[in-house]
PDB file of C-alpha atoms in Angstrom:
ATOM      1  CA  UNK X   1      12.847  73.542 264.382  1.00 57.00           C
ATOM      2  CA  UNK X   2      10.492  74.904 267.010  1.00 74.00           C
ATOM      3  CA  UNK X   3       7.213  72.982 267.258  1.00 88.00           C
ATOM      4  CA  UNK X   4       4.012  73.295 269.268  1.00 95.00           C
ATOM      5  CA  UNK X   5       1.693  70.300 269.342  1.00 97.00           C
ATOM      6  CA  UNK X   6      -1.922  70.737 270.352  1.00 98.00           C
ATOM      7  CA  UNK X   7      -4.495  68.081 271.317  1.00 97.00           C
ATOM      8  CA  UNK X   8      -7.223  67.243 270.672  1.00 97.00           C
ATOM      9  CA  UNK X   9      -7.949  68.665 267.225  1.00 97.00           C
ATOM     10  CA  UNK X  10     -11.693  68.513 267.889  1.00 98.00           C
ATOM     11  CA  UNK X  11     -13.545  68.435 271.193  1.00 98.00           C
ATOM     12  CA  UNK X  12     -17.274  68.117 271.730  1.00 98.00           C
ATOM     13  CA  UNK X  13     -18.786  68.685 275.185  1.00 98.00           C
ATOM     14  CA  UNK X  14     -22.204  69.192 276.679  1.00 98.00           C
ATOM     15  CA  UNK X  15     -23.107  72.638 277.930  1.00 97.00           C
ATOM     16  CA  UNK X  16     -22.009  72.970 281.534  1.00 97.00           C
ATOM     17  CA  UNK X  17     -19.206  70.419 281.244  1.00 97.00           C
ATOM     18  CA  UNK X  18     -15.501  71.264 281.384  1.00 98.00           C
ATOM     19  CA  UNK X  19     -13.140  71.320 278.404  1.00 98.00           C
ATOM     20  CA  UNK X  20      -9.383  70.776 278.517  1.00 98.00           C
ATOM     21  CA  UNK X  21      -6.958  71.451 275.669  1.00 98.00           C
ATOM     22  CA  UNK X  22      -3.291  70.491 275.951  1.00 98.00           C
ATOM     23  CA  UNK X  23      -0.157  71.755 274.226  1.00 98.00           C
ATOM     24  CA  UNK X  24       3.474  70.725 274.287  1.00 97.00           C
ATOM     25  CA  UNK X  25       6.416  72.774 273.073  1.00 94.00           C
ATOM     26  CA  UNK X  26      10.019  72.016 272.251  1.00 91.00           C
ATOM     27  CA  UNK X  27      11.982  75.239 272.848  1.00 87.00           C
ATOM     28  CA  UNK X  28      13.145  75.332 276.469  1.00 84.00           C
ATOM     29  CA  UNK X  29      13.828  79.066 276.090  1.00 84.00           C
ATOM     30  CA  UNK X  30      10.136  79.851 275.538  1.00 87.00           C
ATOM     31  CA  UNK X  31       8.745  81.944 278.372  1.00 87.00           C
ATOM     32  CA  UNK X  32       5.360  83.269 277.237  1.00 91.00           C
ATOM     33  CA  UNK X  33       2.326  81.150 276.381  1.00 94.00           C
ATOM     34  CA  UNK X  34      -0.864  82.816 275.109  1.00 96.00           C
ATOM     35  CA  UNK X  35      -4.171  81.218 274.198  1.00 98.00           C
ATOM     36  CA  UNK X  36      -6.369  82.589 271.438  1.00 98.00           C
ATOM     37  CA  UNK X  37      -9.992  81.993 270.481  1.00 98.00           C
ATOM     38  CA  UNK X  38     -10.969  82.361 266.844  1.00 97.00           C
ATOM     39  CA  UNK X  39     -14.569  82.560 265.735  1.00 96.00           C
ATOM     40  CA  UNK X  40     -15.674  82.151 262.141  1.00 92.00           C
ATOM     41  CA  UNK X  41     -14.697  85.125 259.986  1.00 89.00           C
ATOM     42  CA  UNK X  42     -12.708  86.823 262.739  1.00 93.00           C
ATOM     43  CA  UNK X  43      -9.110  87.156 263.790  1.00 95.00           C
ATOM     44  CA  UNK X  44      -7.744  85.331 266.858  1.00 97.00           C
ATOM     45  CA  UNK X  45      -8.734  86.930 270.161  1.00 96.00           C
ATOM     46  CA  UNK X  46      -6.457  86.622 273.187  1.00 96.00           C
ATOM     47  CA  UNK X  47      -8.320  84.952 276.049  1.00 97.00           C
ATOM     48  CA  UNK X  48      -5.569  84.278 278.571  1.00 96.00           C
ATOM     49  CA  UNK X  49      -1.788  84.102 278.729  1.00 94.00           C
ATOM     50  CA  UNK X  50       0.839  82.883 281.162  1.00 93.00           C
ATOM     51  CA  UNK X  51       4.512  83.622 281.651  1.00 87.00           C
ATOM     52  CA  UNK X  52       7.134  81.131 282.728  1.00 78.00           C
ATOM     53  CA  UNK X  53       7.459  82.452 286.277  1.00 76.00           C
ATOM     54  CA  UNK X  54       3.851  81.438 286.998  1.00 78.00           C
ATOM     55  CA  UNK X  55       2.462  77.885 287.204  1.00 91.00           C
ATOM     56  CA  UNK X  56      -1.230  78.675 286.952  1.00 94.00           C
ATOM     57  CA  UNK X  57      -3.456  81.606 286.061  1.00 94.00           C
ATOM     58  CA  UNK X  58      -7.222  81.910 286.267  1.00 96.00           C
ATOM     59  CA  UNK X  59      -9.754  84.340 284.821  1.00 94.00           C
ATOM     60  CA  UNK X  60     -13.346  83.513 285.710  1.00 96.00           C
ATOM     61  CA  UNK X  61     -14.210  80.260 283.868  1.00 97.00           C
ATOM     62  CA  UNK X  62     -10.856  80.031 282.097  1.00 98.00           C
ATOM     63  CA  UNK X  63      -7.571  78.800 283.565  1.00 97.00           C
ATOM     64  CA  UNK X  64      -4.175  77.929 282.167  1.00 97.00           C
ATOM     65  CA  UNK X  65      -1.536  75.726 283.767  1.00 96.00           C
ATOM     66  CA  UNK X  66       2.125  75.513 282.833  1.00 95.00           C
ATOM     67  CA  UNK X  67       4.638  72.751 283.516  1.00 93.00           C
ATOM     68  CA  UNK X  68       8.035  73.998 282.313  1.00 90.00           C
ATOM     69  CA  UNK X  69       9.834  70.804 283.281  1.00 90.00           C
ATOM     70  CA  UNK X  70       7.582  68.717 281.073  1.00 92.00           C
ATOM     71  CA  UNK X  71       7.226  71.530 278.507  1.00 93.00           C
ATOM     72  CA  UNK X  72       3.480  71.470 278.393  1.00 93.00           C
ATOM     73  CA  UNK X  73       0.641  73.840 279.171  1.00 96.00           C
ATOM     74  CA  UNK X  74      -3.119  73.424 279.224  1.00 97.00           C
ATOM     75  CA  UNK X  75      -6.294  75.462 278.867  1.00 98.00           C
ATOM     76  CA  UNK X  76      -9.225  74.640 281.130  1.00 98.00           C
ATOM     77  CA  UNK X  77     -12.716  75.994 280.508  1.00 98.00           C
ATOM     78  CA  UNK X  78     -15.311  75.245 283.169  1.00 97.00           C
ATOM     79  CA  UNK X  79     -19.104  75.490 282.902  1.00 98.00           C
ATOM     80  CA  UNK X  80     -18.935  75.646 279.109  1.00 98.00           C
ATOM     81  CA  UNK X  81     -21.541  77.646 277.216  1.00 97.00           C
ATOM     82  CA  UNK X  82     -22.604  77.516 273.543  1.00 96.00           C
ATOM     83  CA  UNK X  83     -20.788  80.814 272.933  1.00 96.00           C
ATOM     84  CA  UNK X  84     -17.519  79.077 273.874  1.00 97.00           C
ATOM     85  CA  UNK X  85     -17.787  77.159 270.586  1.00 98.00           C
ATOM     86  CA  UNK X  86     -14.838  78.261 268.430  1.00 98.00           C
ATOM     87  CA  UNK X  87     -11.329  77.236 267.410  1.00 98.00           C
ATOM     88  CA  UNK X  88      -8.728  77.630 270.155  1.00 98.00           C
ATOM     89  CA  UNK X  89      -5.008  78.053 269.521  1.00 98.00           C
ATOM     90  CA  UNK X  90      -2.109  77.780 271.909  1.00 97.00           C
ATOM     91  CA  UNK X  91       1.212  79.423 271.138  1.00 96.00           C
ATOM     92  CA  UNK X  92       4.663  79.927 272.533  1.00 92.00           C
ATOM     93  CA  UNK X  93       6.951  82.875 272.024  1.00 87.00           C
ATOM     94  CA  UNK X  94      10.385  83.577 270.653  1.00 76.00           C
ATOM     95  CA  UNK X  95      12.610  86.645 270.389  1.00 70.00           C
ATOM     96  CA  UNK X  96      11.314  89.303 268.049  1.00 64.00           C
ATOM     97  CA  UNK X  97       7.695  88.914 269.077  1.00 73.00           C
ATOM     98  CA  UNK X  98       7.366  85.745 267.049  1.00 86.00           C
ATOM     99  CA  UNK X  99       4.635  83.322 268.108  1.00 91.00           C
ATOM    100  CA  UNK X 100       4.608  79.663 267.092  1.00 94.00           C
ATOM    101  CA  UNK X 101       1.066  78.317 267.090  1.00 96.00           C
ATOM    102  CA  UNK X 102      -0.369  74.891 267.719  1.00 97.00           C
ATOM    103  CA  UNK X 103      -2.623  73.336 265.103  1.00 96.00           C
ATOM    104  CA  UNK X 104      -5.846  74.447 266.801  1.00 97.00           C
ATOM    105  CA  UNK X 105      -8.731  72.739 268.594  1.00 98.00           C
ATOM    106  CA  UNK X 106     -12.286  73.023 267.336  1.00 98.00           C
ATOM    107  CA  UNK X 107     -14.466  73.123 270.452  1.00 98.00           C
ATOM    108  CA  UNK X 108     -18.172  72.416 270.060  1.00 98.00           C
ATOM    109  CA  UNK X 109     -20.453  72.993 273.033  1.00 98.00           C
ATOM    110  CA  UNK X 110     -23.798  71.249 272.601  1.00 96.00           C
ATOM    111  CA  UNK X 111     -26.783  72.892 274.301  1.00 92.00           C
TER     112      UNK X 111
ATOM    113  CA  UNK G   1      -9.468 102.417 272.059  1.00 67.00           C
ATOM    114  CA  UNK G   2      -9.837 101.193 268.479  1.00 79.00           C
ATOM    115  CA  UNK G   3      -8.506  97.738 267.666  1.00 93.00           C
ATOM    116  CA  UNK G   4      -6.259  96.571 264.867  1.00 97.00           C
ATOM    117  CA  UNK G   5      -7.681  97.349 261.451  1.00 97.00           C
ATOM    118  CA  UNK G   6      -6.811  95.655 258.191  1.00 98.00           C
ATOM    119  CA  UNK G   7      -7.708  96.635 254.654  1.00 97.00           C
ATOM    120  CA  UNK G   8      -9.003  95.348 252.411  1.00 97.00           C
ATOM    121  CA  UNK G   9     -10.953  92.550 254.067  1.00 97.00           C
ATOM    122  CA  UNK G  10     -11.226  90.508 250.870  1.00 97.00           C
ATOM    123  CA  UNK G  11      -9.121  90.328 247.713  1.00 97.00           C
ATOM    124  CA  UNK G  12      -9.259  88.234 244.576  1.00 98.00           C
ATOM    125  CA  UNK G  13      -6.187  88.159 242.357  1.00 98.00           C
ATOM    126  CA  UNK G  14      -4.866  85.991 239.550  1.00 98.00           C
ATOM    127  CA  UNK G  15      -1.575  84.118 239.397  1.00 98.00           C
ATOM    128  CA  UNK G  16       1.410  86.314 238.622  1.00 97.00           C
ATOM    129  CA  UNK G  17      -0.119  89.497 239.983  1.00 98.00           C
ATOM    130  CA  UNK G  18       1.083  91.291 243.086  1.00 98.00           C
ATOM    131  CA  UNK G  19      -0.886  92.475 246.085  1.00 98.00           C
ATOM    132  CA  UNK G  20      -0.459  94.953 248.948  1.00 98.00           C
ATOM    133  CA  UNK G  21      -2.215  94.550 252.277  1.00 98.00           C
ATOM    134  CA  UNK G  22      -2.466  97.233 254.941  1.00 98.00           C
ATOM    135  CA  UNK G  23      -2.553  97.142 258.728  1.00 98.00           C
ATOM    136  CA  UNK G  24      -3.131  99.913 261.264  1.00 98.00           C
ATOM    137  CA  UNK G  25      -2.077  98.892 264.794  1.00 96.00           C
ATOM    138  CA  UNK G  26      -3.652  99.890 268.062  1.00 95.00           C
ATOM    139  CA  UNK G  27      -2.800 103.484 268.947  1.00 94.00           C
ATOM    140  CA  UNK G  28       0.489 103.567 270.845  1.00 91.00           C
ATOM    141  CA  UNK G  29       1.645 100.153 269.628  1.00 92.00           C
ATOM    142  CA  UNK G  30       4.915 100.207 267.721  1.00 91.00           C
ATOM    143  CA  UNK G  31       5.304  96.541 266.799  1.00 92.00           C
ATOM    144  CA  UNK G  32       3.396  94.965 263.935  1.00 94.00           C
ATOM    145  CA  UNK G  33       3.642  91.274 263.098  1.00 94.00           C
ATOM    146  CA  UNK G  34       2.174  89.468 260.093  1.00 97.00           C
ATOM    147  CA  UNK G  35       0.931  85.881 259.981  1.00 97.00           C
ATOM    148  CA  UNK G  36      -0.427  83.648 257.243  1.00 98.00           C
ATOM    149  CA  UNK G  37      -3.274  81.276 258.107  1.00 97.00           C
ATOM    150  CA  UNK G  38      -4.165  78.334 255.861  1.00 96.00           C
ATOM    151  CA  UNK G  39      -6.110  75.122 256.553  1.00 92.00           C
ATOM    152  CA  UNK G  40      -3.060  73.017 255.747  1.00 89.00           C
ATOM    153  CA  UNK G  41      -0.245  74.916 257.468  1.00 91.00           C
ATOM    154  CA  UNK G  42      -2.152  76.714 260.213  1.00 93.00           C
ATOM    155  CA  UNK G  43      -0.875  80.020 261.544  1.00 96.00           C
ATOM    156  CA  UNK G  44       2.646  80.839 260.412  1.00 96.00           C
ATOM    157  CA  UNK G  45       4.779  83.860 261.251  1.00 94.00           C
ATOM    158  CA  UNK G  46       5.821  86.021 258.292  1.00 96.00           C
ATOM    159  CA  UNK G  47       7.720  88.956 259.801  1.00 93.00           C
ATOM    160  CA  UNK G  48       7.680  91.630 262.485  1.00 92.00           C
ATOM    161  CA  UNK G  49       8.341  95.344 262.212  1.00 93.00           C
ATOM    162  CA  UNK G  50       9.273  97.729 264.987  1.00 91.00           C
ATOM    163  CA  UNK G  51      10.119 101.405 264.515  1.00 89.00           C
ATOM    164  CA  UNK G  52      10.154 101.008 260.733  1.00 93.00           C
ATOM    165  CA  UNK G  53      12.702  98.157 260.876  1.00 92.00           C
ATOM    166  CA  UNK G  54      12.169  94.479 260.237  1.00 92.00           C
ATOM    167  CA  UNK G  55      13.108  92.868 263.523  1.00 87.00           C
ATOM    168  CA  UNK G  56      12.363  89.224 262.751  1.00 87.00           C
ATOM    169  CA  UNK G  57      11.480  87.130 259.725  1.00 91.00           C
ATOM    170  CA  UNK G  58       9.819  83.759 259.265  1.00 92.00           C
ATOM    171  CA  UNK G  59      10.572  81.095 256.713  1.00 93.00           C
ATOM    172  CA  UNK G  60       8.842  82.505 253.651  1.00 96.00           C
ATOM    173  CA  UNK G  61      10.260  83.231 250.180  1.00 96.00           C
ATOM    174  CA  UNK G  62      11.444  86.674 249.177  1.00 95.00           C
ATOM    175  CA  UNK G  63       8.187  87.280 247.288  1.00 97.00           C
ATOM    176  CA  UNK G  64       6.771  88.201 250.680  1.00 98.00           C
ATOM    177  CA  UNK G  65       7.924  91.579 251.905  1.00 97.00           C
ATOM    178  CA  UNK G  66       6.750  94.305 254.179  1.00 97.00           C
ATOM    179  CA  UNK G  67       7.408  97.733 255.541  1.00 97.00           C
ATOM    180  CA  UNK G  68       6.385  99.984 258.365  1.00 97.00           C
ATOM    181  CA  UNK G  69       5.781 103.697 258.301  1.00 97.00           C
ATOM    182  CA  UNK G  70       6.625 106.339 260.893  1.00 96.00           C
ATOM    183  CA  UNK G  71       3.050 106.232 262.236  1.00 94.00           C
ATOM    184  CA  UNK G  72       3.483 102.446 262.844  1.00 94.00           C
ATOM    185  CA  UNK G  73       1.082 101.477 260.060  1.00 97.00           C
ATOM    186  CA  UNK G  74       2.394  98.531 258.110  1.00 98.00           C
ATOM    187  CA  UNK G  75       1.976  97.051 254.669  1.00 98.00           C
ATOM    188  CA  UNK G  76       2.887  93.659 253.327  1.00 98.00           C
ATOM    189  CA  UNK G  77       3.394  92.865 249.679  1.00 98.00           C
ATOM    190  CA  UNK G  78       3.280  89.573 247.845  1.00 98.00           C
ATOM    191  CA  UNK G  79       4.688  89.562 244.323  1.00 96.00           C
ATOM    192  CA  UNK G  80       4.201  86.990 241.554  1.00 97.00           C
ATOM    193  CA  UNK G  81       1.218  85.414 243.282  1.00 98.00           C
ATOM    194  CA  UNK G  82       0.851  81.640 243.315  1.00 97.00           C
ATOM    195  CA  UNK G  83      -2.267  79.566 243.981  1.00 97.00           C
ATOM    196  CA  UNK G  84      -0.749  78.481 247.294  1.00 96.00           C
ATOM    197  CA  UNK G  85      -0.695  82.082 248.515  1.00 97.00           C
ATOM    198  CA  UNK G  86      -4.462  81.941 249.004  1.00 98.00           C
ATOM    199  CA  UNK G  87      -4.873  82.437 252.736  1.00 97.00           C
ATOM    200  CA  UNK G  88      -6.065  84.657 255.542  1.00 98.00           C
ATOM    201  CA  UNK G  89      -3.358  87.213 256.282  1.00 98.00           C
ATOM    202  CA  UNK G  90      -3.421  88.426 259.856  1.00 98.00           C
ATOM    203  CA  UNK G  91      -1.769  91.422 261.390  1.00 97.00           C
ATOM    204  CA  UNK G  92      -1.022  91.644 265.108  1.00 96.00           C
ATOM    205  CA  UNK G  93       0.100  94.664 267.074  1.00 94.00           C
ATOM    206  CA  UNK G  94       1.871  94.973 270.395  1.00 91.00           C
ATOM    207  CA  UNK G  95       3.677  97.642 272.365  1.00 87.00           C
ATOM    208  CA  UNK G  96       6.994  96.085 271.405  1.00 74.00           C
ATOM    209  CA  UNK G  97       9.077  98.217 273.715  1.00 70.00           C
ATOM    210  CA  UNK G  98       9.628  96.168 276.883  1.00 60.00           C
ATOM    211  CA  UNK G  99      12.337  93.607 277.325  1.00 60.00           C
ATOM    212  CA  UNK G 100       9.863  90.742 277.351  1.00 64.00           C
ATOM    213  CA  UNK G 101       7.451  89.421 274.749  1.00 71.00           C
ATOM    214  CA  UNK G 102       4.457  91.711 274.488  1.00 78.00           C
ATOM    215  CA  UNK G 103       0.829  90.699 274.240  1.00 87.00           C
ATOM    216  CA  UNK G 104      -0.217  90.574 270.602  1.00 91.00           C
ATOM    217  CA  UNK G 105      -3.646  91.699 269.451  1.00 94.00           C
ATOM    218  CA  UNK G 106      -4.898  90.504 266.084  1.00 97.00           C
ATOM    219  CA  UNK G 107      -6.915  92.245 263.427  1.00 97.00           C
ATOM    220  CA  UNK G 108      -9.754  90.582 261.491  1.00 97.00           C
ATOM    221  CA  UNK G 109      -7.468  89.608 258.628  1.00 97.00           C
ATOM    222  CA  UNK G 110      -7.470  89.988 254.853  1.00 98.00           C
ATOM    223  CA  UNK G 111      -8.804  87.011 252.914  1.00 97.00           C
ATOM    224  CA  UNK G 112      -6.721  86.639 249.742  1.00 98.00           C
ATOM    225  CA  UNK G 113      -7.894  84.333 246.977  1.00 98.00           C
ATOM    226  CA  UNK G 114      -5.562  83.629 244.068  1.00 98.00           C
ATOM    227  CA  UNK G 115      -7.201  82.238 240.918  1.00 97.00           C
TER     228      UNK G 115
END
């Protein structure tokens, strides 16, 4: 069935460094790829998303790139801050508003 | 605009009991999706409701059911609870009306513990 793989599962960076999280998907029909940030005790919060007609999208320190040929997409966070510490999930979409999520990446930003 | 609200936030039940969780979507949103989050299985799609109709269903047993009311509020029910049903149950709302996948906004979740 449909699968989304996410790497790495944990990522530790120094404050100010960049962080990159990568995901691959298997369904060639997928056309919407959101990224969510989940802090302890809270629900996932959408931080950025990209649709298949766009290769890259940027919002301040956050950017997402999409390679449909290779079926992978990545989240880039620049100038990381301690408040960026959280679990990040990638997802791809299917008909009926169904999202398939990656396994998550625990990002730790050390001050 | 108020976000997605879920009640209750925490529940403790025993095996064999049933439970009902509630979700109120963002005003104007007509689609409500439910997800189960566990440490072992991650985030998994349960089902989606739009205009009081189940539009899509994930791979969960029939003990998991849901419904949506005319005001778009949704409930999900789990009958004959098992220990493995302990999880964070998340509700997400979206407009649901356009021809493409809509942005989904999640609530804080209901933490269910089955003893």
